XYZ file of C-alpha atoms in Angstrom:
94
model
C 17.633 6.113 5.879
C 14.427 4.063 5.844
C 12.374 7.211 6.376
C 14.126 9.037 3.536
C 13.478 6.163 1.135
C 9.815 5.940 2.157
C 9.385 9.694 1.842
C 10.906 9.684 -1.630
C 8.725 6.742 -2.648
C 5.550 8.394 -1.350
C 6.420 11.687 -3.042
C 7.045 10.024 -6.399
C 3.890 7.937 -6.042
C 1.933 11.095 -5.303
C 3.307 12.799 -8.385
C 2.484 9.823 -10.590
C -1.009 9.553 -9.110
C -1.653 13.246 -9.677
C -0.586 12.912 -13.293
C -2.892 9.979 -13.901
C -5.795 11.371 -11.908
C -6.781 13.712 -14.731
C -7.680 10.682 -16.864
C -9.790 8.858 -14.271
C -13.382 9.200 -13.116
C -14.219 10.322 -9.588
C -15.294 6.774 -8.743
C -12.017 5.338 -9.978
C -10.031 7.945 -8.075
C -11.958 7.140 -4.891
C -11.379 3.413 -5.343
C -7.671 3.998 -5.924
C -7.519 6.198 -2.821
C -9.063 3.331 -0.852
C -6.432 0.999 -2.271
C -3.706 3.424 -1.207
C -5.208 3.617 2.280
C -5.286 -0.174 2.481
C -1.643 -0.339 1.426
C -0.661 2.386 3.914
C -2.510 0.662 6.763
C -0.801 -2.659 6.048
C 2.567 -0.910 5.857
C 1.970 0.821 9.201
C 0.936 -2.457 10.822
C 3.982 -4.230 9.428
C 6.237 -1.426 10.644
C 4.747 -1.706 14.139
C 5.319 -5.454 14.160
C 8.914 -4.925 13.008
C 9.478 -2.408 15.806
C 8.299 -5.052 18.268
C 10.557 -7.610 16.602
C 13.528 -5.301 17.145
C 12.987 -5.712 20.891
C 12.978 -9.512 20.607
C 15.609 -12.092 19.829
C 15.890 -15.594 18.476
C 12.841 -17.462 17.207
C 10.403 -14.840 18.540
C 12.130 -12.130 16.512
C 12.163 -14.271 13.379
C 8.487 -15.103 13.821
C 7.550 -11.446 14.279
C 9.549 -10.430 11.206
C 7.852 -13.159 9.169
C 4.498 -11.907 10.417
C 5.376 -8.353 9.368
C 6.370 -9.595 5.918
C 3.076 -11.488 5.606
C 1.037 -8.440 6.661
C 2.884 -6.276 4.155
C 2.464 -8.811 1.319
C -1.217 -9.325 2.096
C -1.880 -5.582 2.157
C -0.009 -5.101 -1.090
C -1.947 -7.916 -2.796
C -5.277 -6.570 -1.572
C -4.421 -3.020 -2.666
C -3.257 -4.253 -6.078
C -6.541 -6.128 -6.556
C -8.475 -3.005 -5.557
C -6.489 -0.915 -8.053
C -7.030 -3.458 -10.826
C -10.770 -3.341 -10.160
C -10.678 0.473 -10.144
C -8.791 0.561 -13.438
C -11.577 -1.457 -15.049
C -14.224 1.066 -13.960
C -13.528 3.459 -16.824
C -12.997 0.630 -19.288
C -16.655 -0.387 -19.036
C -18.923 0.875 -21.804
C -21.497 3.430 -20.664
């Protein structure tokens, strides 16, 4: 079920990105692609940590799950900041 939800989320994100891409410069699109890659990398790392946590129990499992949550949140915050910076690229006067 997790995979189905992620697939649906990625597909809808792709559709939204494609729709907005026509309005953005190449530089902004590249910066947003980097933000997406950062988000995807953090998500993959968090998923790997969670898979390890599934093989643990007790405090070790809780610690690993907390670590996965922190990795995911940090990646999301970094990607959001990158996207905000990218959005301002086209707002600058030329």
